[in-house]
Amino acid sequence: MKSIKQEQRGTEKYASPPNRGSTANTPNKENQPHQDLSADRLLPTANQQARNLANDLTKLK
């Protein structure tokens, strides 16, 4: 019984409920474009940080 409870605790961390059966992976495929959008949204911030670091390095020379 303890192993079943541990498995249930592990599945509670994920968005898909355990009673969905074979369609449990479907939300991951649907959410993939949203994850790409968030990465596209974060990319300018990473580029700006890279520019700031490059400017700081040139000031140190």
PDB file of C-alpha atoms in Angstrom:
ATOM      1  CA  MET A   1       0.000   0.000   0.000  1.00  0.00           C
ATOM      2  CA  LYS A   2       2.796   2.432   0.734  1.00  0.00           C
ATOM      3  CA  SER A   3       4.130   2.202  -2.819  1.00  0.00           C
ATOM      4  CA  ILE A   4       0.709   3.092  -4.239  1.00  0.00           C
ATOM      5  CA  LYS A   5       0.476   6.142  -1.988  1.00  0.00           C
ATOM      6  CA  GLN A   6       3.959   7.235  -3.012  1.00  0.00           C
ATOM      7  CA  GLU A   7       3.012   6.926  -6.682  1.00  0.00           C
ATOM      8  CA  GLN A   8      -0.108   9.007  -6.061  1.00  0.00           C
ATOM      9  CA  ARG A   9       1.950  11.662  -4.308  1.00  0.00           C
ATOM     10  CA  GLY A  10       4.240  11.825  -7.312  1.00  0.00           C
ATOM     11  CA  THR A  11       1.373  12.293  -9.766  1.00  0.00           C
ATOM     12  CA  GLU A  12      -0.139  15.141  -7.725  1.00  0.00           C
ATOM     13  CA  LYS A  13       2.744  17.350  -8.822  1.00  0.00           C
ATOM     14  CA  TYR A  14       1.568  17.224 -12.440  1.00  0.00           C
ATOM     15  CA  ALA A  15      -1.395  18.988 -14.000  1.00  0.00           C
ATOM     16  CA  SER A  16      -3.000  15.896 -15.511  1.00  0.00           C
ATOM     17  CA  PRO A  17      -5.174  13.958 -13.053  1.00  0.00           C
ATOM     18  CA  PRO A  18      -4.397  10.249 -12.678  1.00  0.00           C
ATOM     19  CA  ASN A  19      -7.886   9.185 -13.879  1.00  0.00           C
ATOM     20  CA  ARG A  20      -7.336  10.405 -17.454  1.00  0.00           C
ATOM     21  CA  GLY A  21      -5.720   7.170 -18.536  1.00  0.00           C
ATOM     22  CA  SER A  22      -4.134   7.042 -21.982  1.00  0.00           C
ATOM     23  CA  THR A  23      -4.828  10.734 -22.676  1.00  0.00           C
ATOM     24  CA  ALA A  24      -2.605  11.865 -19.795  1.00  0.00           C
ATOM     25  CA  ASN A  25       0.097  13.051 -22.218  1.00  0.00           C
ATOM     26  CA  THR A  26      -2.272  15.169 -24.308  1.00  0.00           C
ATOM     27  CA  PRO A  27      -1.974  18.362 -22.191  1.00  0.00           C
ATOM     28  CA  ASN A  28       1.796  18.308 -22.616  1.00  0.00           C
ATOM     29  CA  LYS A  29       1.440  18.349 -26.399  1.00  0.00           C
ATOM     30  CA  GLU A  30      -1.154  21.140 -26.200  1.00  0.00           C
ATOM     31  CA  ASN A  31       1.016  23.222 -23.895  1.00  0.00           C
ATOM     32  CA  GLN A  32       4.138  22.944 -26.042  1.00  0.00           C
ATOM     33  CA  PRO A  33       3.387  26.088 -28.124  1.00  0.00           C
ATOM     34  CA  HIS A  34       2.814  28.048 -24.912  1.00  0.00           C
ATOM     35  CA  GLN A  35       6.203  26.947 -23.641  1.00  0.00           C
ATOM     36  CA  ASP A  36       7.752  28.129 -26.910  1.00  0.00           C
ATOM     37  CA  LEU A  37       6.018  31.491 -26.537  1.00  0.00           C
ATOM     38  CA  SER A  38       7.411  31.929 -23.057  1.00  0.00           C
ATOM     39  CA  ALA A  39      10.889  31.115 -24.365  1.00  0.00           C
ATOM     40  CA  ASP A  40      10.457  33.702 -27.140  1.00  0.00           C
ATOM     41  CA  ARG A  41       9.331  36.216 -24.557  1.00  0.00           C
ATOM     42  CA  LEU A  42      12.389  35.564 -22.379  1.00  0.00           C
ATOM     43  CA  LEU A  43      14.898  35.685 -25.233  1.00  0.00           C
ATOM     44  CA  PRO A  44      15.089  39.515 -25.480  1.00  0.00           C
ATOM     45  CA  THR A  45      15.811  39.667 -21.752  1.00  0.00           C
ATOM     46  CA  ALA A  46      18.664  37.183 -22.159  1.00  0.00           C
ATOM     47  CA  ASN A  47      19.997  39.170 -25.118  1.00  0.00           C
ATOM     48  CA  GLN A  48      19.884  42.389 -23.099  1.00  0.00           C
ATOM     49  CA  GLN A  49      21.740  40.728 -20.238  1.00  0.00           C
ATOM     50  CA  ALA A  50      24.376  39.492 -22.696  1.00  0.00           C
ATOM     51  CA  ARG A  51      24.770  43.019 -24.082  1.00  0.00           C
ATOM     52  CA  ASN A  52      25.109  44.423 -20.566  1.00  0.00           C
ATOM     53  CA  LEU A  53      27.792  41.870 -19.724  1.00  0.00           C
ATOM     54  CA  ALA A  54      29.660  42.636 -22.943  1.00  0.00           C
ATOM     55  CA  ASN A  55      29.552  46.363 -22.161  1.00  0.00           C
ATOM     56  CA  ASP A  56      30.828  45.742 -18.636  1.00  0.00           C
ATOM     57  CA  LEU A  57      33.682  43.622 -19.977  1.00  0.00           C
ATOM     58  CA  THR A  58      34.730  46.314 -22.453  1.00  0.00           C
ATOM     59  CA  LYS A  59      34.714  48.887 -19.642  1.00  0.00           C
ATOM     60  CA  LEU A  60      37.059  46.690 -17.612  1.00  0.00           C
ATOM     61  CA  LYS A  61      39.683  46.610 -20.396  1.00  0.00           C
TER      62      LYS A  61
END
